[in-house]
Amino acid sequence: MKTKNRIRELVGKCEYCDHETSPNQLNVYQLSPLAQPEYRKETSPVNTVIVLCEVHYNQVLGGQISKSSLKARIAKRPDRMKKELRSVLQKQERTSLEFDITKSRDPVLFTVFPPDKNGRRR
């Protein structure tokens, strides 16, 4: 949830209609899993997520907005935004001083959005 909140705060608007609103009223939609098969390693995790307002998020879930139109919106992101999103999704070192454990998070091997009770990714 921390990553989703950070993405919502960073973007700050619906990337489909450009309506600026509070991060609490935005949803992050994942086009495809961040973990990609070997033959699709060129896909950047930045290109798999988009921030949407409630109206457009529900339209995507209902199939009224195609993934290709979402990908077109993602492609129009400014380079600065891509760089900032990449830094949120990129591999980060984490340490636990209590247990002296170092863990890394690789965006190719994890998904930010676990399935909901219906098995759909949010």
mmCIF file with all atom_site columns, C-alpha atoms in Angstrom:
data_model
loop_
_atom_site.group_PDB
_atom_site.id
_atom_site.type_symbol
_atom_site.label_atom_id
_atom_site.label_alt_id
_atom_site.label_comp_id
_atom_site.label_asym_id
_atom_site.label_entity_id
_atom_site.label_seq_id
_atom_site.pdbx_PDB_ins_code
_atom_site.Cartn_x
_atom_site.Cartn_y
_atom_site.Cartn_z
_atom_site.occupancy
_atom_site.B_iso_or_equiv
_atom_site.pdbx_formal_charge
_atom_site.auth_seq_id
_atom_site.auth_comp_id
_atom_site.auth_asym_id
_atom_site.auth_atom_id
_atom_site.pdbx_PDB_model_num
ATOM 1   C CA . MET A 1 1   ? 0.000   0.000   0.000   1.00 0.00 ? 1   MET A CA 1
ATOM 2   C CA . LYS A 1 2   ? 2.916   2.347   0.648   1.00 0.00 ? 2   LYS A CA 1
ATOM 3   C CA . THR A 1 3   ? 4.017   2.125   -2.985  1.00 0.00 ? 3   THR A CA 1
ATOM 4   C CA . LYS A 1 4   ? 0.495   2.753   -4.317  1.00 0.00 ? 4   LYS A CA 1
ATOM 5   C CA . ASN A 1 5   ? 0.121   5.791   -2.056  1.00 0.00 ? 5   ASN A CA 1
ATOM 6   C CA . ARG A 1 6   ? 3.474   7.154   -3.188  1.00 0.00 ? 6   ARG A CA 1
ATOM 7   C CA . ILE A 1 7   ? 2.497   6.718   -6.859  1.00 0.00 ? 7   ILE A CA 1
ATOM 8   C CA . ARG A 1 8   ? -0.855  8.483   -6.306  1.00 0.00 ? 8   ARG A CA 1
ATOM 9   C CA . GLU A 1 9   ? 0.861   11.383  -4.508  1.00 0.00 ? 9   GLU A CA 1
ATOM 10  C CA . LEU A 1 10  ? 3.529   11.660  -7.183  1.00 0.00 ? 10  LEU A CA 1
ATOM 11  C CA . VAL A 1 11  ? 1.125   11.799  -10.136 1.00 0.00 ? 11  VAL A CA 1
ATOM 12  C CA . GLY A 1 12  ? -1.622  13.767  -8.335  1.00 0.00 ? 12  GLY A CA 1
ATOM 13  C CA . LYS A 1 13  ? -4.163  13.557  -11.154 1.00 0.00 ? 13  LYS A CA 1
ATOM 14  C CA . CYS A 1 14  ? -6.056  11.167  -13.385 1.00 0.00 ? 14  CYS A CA 1
ATOM 15  C CA . GLU A 1 15  ? -3.694  10.356  -16.241 1.00 0.00 ? 15  GLU A CA 1
ATOM 16  C CA . TYR A 1 16  ? -6.658  9.658   -18.518 1.00 0.00 ? 16  TYR A CA 1
ATOM 17  C CA . CYS A 1 17  ? -8.570  12.954  -18.182 1.00 0.00 ? 17  CYS A CA 1
ATOM 18  C CA . ASP A 1 18  ? -5.889  15.126  -16.481 1.00 0.00 ? 18  ASP A CA 1
ATOM 19  C CA . HIS A 1 19  ? -8.301  16.020  -13.655 1.00 0.00 ? 19  HIS A CA 1
ATOM 20  C CA . GLU A 1 20  ? -6.261  17.000  -10.590 1.00 0.00 ? 20  GLU A CA 1
ATOM 21  C CA . THR A 1 21  ? -7.638  15.691  -7.302  1.00 0.00 ? 21  THR A CA 1
ATOM 22  C CA . SER A 1 22  ? -6.461  14.497  -3.912  1.00 0.00 ? 22  SER A CA 1
ATOM 23  C CA . PRO A 1 23  ? -4.460  11.253  -3.861  1.00 0.00 ? 23  PRO A CA 1
ATOM 24  C CA . ASN A 1 24  ? -7.203  9.603   -1.763  1.00 0.00 ? 24  ASN A CA 1
ATOM 25  C CA . GLN A 1 25  ? -9.622  9.921   -4.685  1.00 0.00 ? 25  GLN A CA 1
ATOM 26  C CA . LEU A 1 26  ? -7.243  8.293   -7.177  1.00 0.00 ? 26  LEU A CA 1
ATOM 27  C CA . ASN A 1 27  ? -6.681  4.638   -8.010  1.00 0.00 ? 27  ASN A CA 1
ATOM 28  C CA . VAL A 1 28  ? -3.596  2.971   -9.418  1.00 0.00 ? 28  VAL A CA 1
ATOM 29  C CA . TYR A 1 29  ? -4.378  0.462   -12.147 1.00 0.00 ? 29  TYR A CA 1
ATOM 30  C CA . GLN A 1 30  ? -1.861  -2.172  -13.159 1.00 0.00 ? 30  GLN A CA 1
ATOM 31  C CA . LEU A 1 31  ? -2.004  -3.073  -16.856 1.00 0.00 ? 31  LEU A CA 1
ATOM 32  C CA . SER A 1 32  ? 0.008   -6.256  -16.481 1.00 0.00 ? 32  SER A CA 1
ATOM 33  C CA . PRO A 1 33  ? 1.994   -7.988  -13.764 1.00 0.00 ? 33  PRO A CA 1
ATOM 34  C CA . LEU A 1 34  ? 5.307   -6.347  -12.964 1.00 0.00 ? 34  LEU A CA 1
ATOM 35  C CA . ALA A 1 35  ? 6.956   -9.774  -13.113 1.00 0.00 ? 35  ALA A CA 1
ATOM 36  C CA . GLN A 1 36  ? 7.482   -10.423 -16.817 1.00 0.00 ? 36  GLN A CA 1
ATOM 37  C CA . PRO A 1 37  ? 8.362   -13.664 -18.615 1.00 0.00 ? 37  PRO A CA 1
ATOM 38  C CA . GLU A 1 38  ? 11.931  -13.935 -19.922 1.00 0.00 ? 38  GLU A CA 1
ATOM 39  C CA . TYR A 1 39  ? 10.887  -13.035 -23.468 1.00 0.00 ? 39  TYR A CA 1
ATOM 40  C CA . ARG A 1 40  ? 9.347   -9.700  -22.291 1.00 0.00 ? 40  ARG A CA 1
ATOM 41  C CA . LYS A 1 41  ? 12.093  -8.349  -20.034 1.00 0.00 ? 41  LYS A CA 1
ATOM 42  C CA . GLU A 1 42  ? 12.223  -5.096  -22.026 1.00 0.00 ? 42  GLU A CA 1
ATOM 43  C CA . THR A 1 43  ? 8.931   -3.936  -20.461 1.00 0.00 ? 43  THR A CA 1
ATOM 44  C CA . SER A 1 44  ? 9.613   -1.302  -17.824 1.00 0.00 ? 44  SER A CA 1
ATOM 45  C CA . PRO A 1 45  ? 7.506   -1.409  -14.644 1.00 0.00 ? 45  PRO A CA 1
ATOM 46  C CA . VAL A 1 46  ? 6.844   2.315   -15.199 1.00 0.00 ? 46  VAL A CA 1
ATOM 47  C CA . ASN A 1 47  ? 4.871   1.349   -18.319 1.00 0.00 ? 47  ASN A CA 1
ATOM 48  C CA . THR A 1 48  ? 2.605   -1.059  -16.454 1.00 0.00 ? 48  THR A CA 1
ATOM 49  C CA . VAL A 1 49  ? 0.854   1.308   -14.032 1.00 0.00 ? 49  VAL A CA 1
ATOM 50  C CA . ILE A 1 50  ? -1.461  4.280   -14.551 1.00 0.00 ? 50  ILE A CA 1
ATOM 51  C CA . VAL A 1 51  ? -3.229  6.560   -12.067 1.00 0.00 ? 51  VAL A CA 1
ATOM 52  C CA . LEU A 1 52  ? -6.957  7.002   -12.698 1.00 0.00 ? 52  LEU A CA 1
ATOM 53  C CA . CYS A 1 53  ? -9.878  8.842   -11.130 1.00 0.00 ? 53  CYS A CA 1
ATOM 54  C CA . GLU A 1 54  ? -12.733 6.696   -9.790  1.00 0.00 ? 54  GLU A CA 1
ATOM 55  C CA . VAL A 1 55  ? -14.849 7.156   -12.941 1.00 0.00 ? 55  VAL A CA 1
ATOM 56  C CA . HIS A 1 56  ? -12.134 6.025   -15.355 1.00 0.00 ? 56  HIS A CA 1
ATOM 57  C CA . TYR A 1 57  ? -10.929 3.283   -13.023 1.00 0.00 ? 57  TYR A CA 1
ATOM 58  C CA . ASN A 1 58  ? -14.430 1.763   -13.014 1.00 0.00 ? 58  ASN A CA 1
ATOM 59  C CA . GLN A 1 59  ? -14.667 2.153   -16.796 1.00 0.00 ? 59  GLN A CA 1
ATOM 60  C CA . VAL A 1 60  ? -11.392 0.247   -17.210 1.00 0.00 ? 60  VAL A CA 1
ATOM 61  C CA . LEU A 1 61  ? -12.625 -2.524  -14.910 1.00 0.00 ? 61  LEU A CA 1
ATOM 62  C CA . GLY A 1 62  ? -15.895 -2.626  -16.868 1.00 0.00 ? 62  GLY A CA 1
ATOM 63  C CA . GLY A 1 63  ? -14.052 -2.942  -20.185 1.00 0.00 ? 63  GLY A CA 1
ATOM 64  C CA . GLN A 1 64  ? -15.217 0.427   -21.522 1.00 0.00 ? 64  GLN A CA 1
ATOM 65  C CA . ILE A 1 65  ? -11.646 1.753   -21.809 1.00 0.00 ? 65  ILE A CA 1
ATOM 66  C CA . SER A 1 66  ? -9.141  -0.417  -23.671 1.00 0.00 ? 66  SER A CA 1
ATOM 67  C CA . LYS A 1 67  ? -5.660  -1.219  -22.456 1.00 0.00 ? 67  LYS A CA 1
ATOM 68  C CA . SER A 1 68  ? -4.268  0.159   -25.712 1.00 0.00 ? 68  SER A CA 1
ATOM 69  C CA . SER A 1 69  ? -5.728  3.600   -24.952 1.00 0.00 ? 69  SER A CA 1
ATOM 70  C CA . LEU A 1 70  ? -4.211  3.439   -21.454 1.00 0.00 ? 70  LEU A CA 1
ATOM 71  C CA . LYS A 1 71  ? -0.835  2.505   -22.937 1.00 0.00 ? 71  LYS A CA 1
ATOM 72  C CA . ALA A 1 72  ? -1.096  5.532   -25.247 1.00 0.00 ? 72  ALA A CA 1
ATOM 73  C CA . ARG A 1 73  ? -1.641  7.786   -22.214 1.00 0.00 ? 73  ARG A CA 1
ATOM 74  C CA . ILE A 1 74  ? 1.309   6.211   -20.404 1.00 0.00 ? 74  ILE A CA 1
ATOM 75  C CA . ALA A 1 75  ? 3.513   6.794   -23.462 1.00 0.00 ? 75  ALA A CA 1
ATOM 76  C CA . LYS A 1 76  ? 2.749   10.545  -23.259 1.00 0.00 ? 76  LYS A CA 1
ATOM 77  C CA . ARG A 1 77  ? 4.122   10.882  -19.710 1.00 0.00 ? 77  ARG A CA 1
ATOM 78  C CA . PRO A 1 78  ? 6.838   13.516  -19.344 1.00 0.00 ? 78  PRO A CA 1
ATOM 79  C CA . ASP A 1 79  ? 10.347  12.124  -18.901 1.00 0.00 ? 79  ASP A CA 1
ATOM 80  C CA . ARG A 1 80  ? 10.570  13.703  -15.440 1.00 0.00 ? 80  ARG A CA 1
ATOM 81  C CA . MET A 1 81  ? 7.485   11.776  -14.308 1.00 0.00 ? 81  MET A CA 1
ATOM 82  C CA . LYS A 1 82  ? 8.836   8.514   -15.747 1.00 0.00 ? 82  LYS A CA 1
ATOM 83  C CA . LYS A 1 83  ? 12.089  9.025   -13.877 1.00 0.00 ? 83  LYS A CA 1
ATOM 84  C CA . GLU A 1 84  ? 10.303  9.709   -10.580 1.00 0.00 ? 84  GLU A CA 1
ATOM 85  C CA . LEU A 1 85  ? 7.990   6.707   -10.991 1.00 0.00 ? 85  LEU A CA 1
ATOM 86  C CA . ARG A 1 86  ? 10.978  4.531   -11.848 1.00 0.00 ? 86  ARG A CA 1
ATOM 87  C CA . SER A 1 87  ? 12.643  5.588   -8.596  1.00 0.00 ? 87  SER A CA 1
ATOM 88  C CA . VAL A 1 88  ? 9.543   4.503   -6.644  1.00 0.00 ? 88  VAL A CA 1
ATOM 89  C CA . LEU A 1 89  ? 9.349   1.126   -8.404  1.00 0.00 ? 89  LEU A CA 1
ATOM 90  C CA . GLN A 1 90  ? 13.090  0.491   -8.684  1.00 0.00 ? 90  GLN A CA 1
ATOM 91  C CA . LYS A 1 91  ? 15.137  -1.946  -6.675  1.00 0.00 ? 91  LYS A CA 1
ATOM 92  C CA . GLN A 1 92  ? 15.724  -0.596  -3.186  1.00 0.00 ? 92  GLN A CA 1
ATOM 93  C CA . GLU A 1 93  ? 17.860  -1.933  -0.388  1.00 0.00 ? 93  GLU A CA 1
ATOM 94  C CA . ARG A 1 94  ? 16.134  -2.389  2.928   1.00 0.00 ? 94  ARG A CA 1
ATOM 95  C CA . THR A 1 95  ? 17.701  -3.419  6.168   1.00 0.00 ? 95  THR A CA 1
ATOM 96  C CA . SER A 1 96  ? 16.305  -4.571  9.445   1.00 0.00 ? 96  SER A CA 1
ATOM 97  C CA . LEU A 1 97  ? 18.622  -3.539  12.245  1.00 0.00 ? 97  LEU A CA 1
ATOM 98  C CA . GLU A 1 98  ? 16.769  -5.732  14.715  1.00 0.00 ? 98  GLU A CA 1
ATOM 99  C CA . PHE A 1 99  ? 17.539  -8.930  12.797  1.00 0.00 ? 99  PHE A CA 1
ATOM 100 C CA . ASP A 1 100 ? 20.550  -7.747  10.766  1.00 0.00 ? 100 ASP A CA 1
ATOM 101 C CA . ILE A 1 101 ? 18.812  -8.756  7.517   1.00 0.00 ? 101 ILE A CA 1
ATOM 102 C CA . THR A 1 102 ? 19.224  -7.072  4.158   1.00 0.00 ? 102 THR A CA 1
ATOM 103 C CA . LYS A 1 103 ? 16.400  -7.465  1.644   1.00 0.00 ? 103 LYS A CA 1
ATOM 104 C CA . SER A 1 104 ? 16.094  -6.070  -1.842  1.00 0.00 ? 104 SER A CA 1
ATOM 105 C CA . ARG A 1 105 ? 12.951  -5.414  -3.817  1.00 0.00 ? 105 ARG A CA 1
ATOM 106 C CA . ASP A 1 106 ? 13.229  -6.051  -7.532  1.00 0.00 ? 106 ASP A CA 1
ATOM 107 C CA . PRO A 1 107 ? 10.294  -4.622  -9.550  1.00 0.00 ? 107 PRO A CA 1
ATOM 108 C CA . VAL A 1 108 ? 10.641  -7.413  -12.086 1.00 0.00 ? 108 VAL A CA 1
ATOM 109 C CA . LEU A 1 109 ? 9.898   -10.004 -9.402  1.00 0.00 ? 109 LEU A CA 1
ATOM 110 C CA . PHE A 1 110 ? 7.035   -8.491  -7.418  1.00 0.00 ? 110 PHE A CA 1
ATOM 111 C CA . THR A 1 111 ? 3.594   -7.048  -7.893  1.00 0.00 ? 111 THR A CA 1
ATOM 112 C CA . VAL A 1 112 ? 2.520   -3.871  -6.154  1.00 0.00 ? 112 VAL A CA 1
ATOM 113 C CA . PHE A 1 113 ? -1.135  -4.756  -6.324  1.00 0.00 ? 113 PHE A CA 1
ATOM 114 C CA . PRO A 1 114 ? -2.221  -8.072  -4.819  1.00 0.00 ? 114 PRO A CA 1
ATOM 115 C CA . PRO A 1 115 ? -5.481  -9.536  -6.160  1.00 0.00 ? 115 PRO A CA 1
ATOM 116 C CA . ASP A 1 116 ? -8.695  -8.488  -4.433  1.00 0.00 ? 116 ASP A CA 1
ATOM 117 C CA . LYS A 1 117 ? -11.228 -11.032 -3.137  1.00 0.00 ? 117 LYS A CA 1
ATOM 118 C CA . ASN A 1 118 ? -12.492 -11.558 -6.714  1.00 0.00 ? 118 ASN A CA 1
ATOM 119 C CA . GLY A 1 119 ? -9.006  -12.307 -8.018  1.00 0.00 ? 119 GLY A CA 1
ATOM 120 C CA . ARG A 1 120 ? -8.723  -9.000  -9.921  1.00 0.00 ? 120 ARG A CA 1
ATOM 121 C CA . ARG A 1 121 ? -5.685  -6.802  -9.540  1.00 0.00 ? 121 ARG A CA 1
ATOM 122 C CA . ARG A 1 122 ? -6.384  -3.265  -8.376  1.00 0.00 ? 122 ARG A CA 1
#
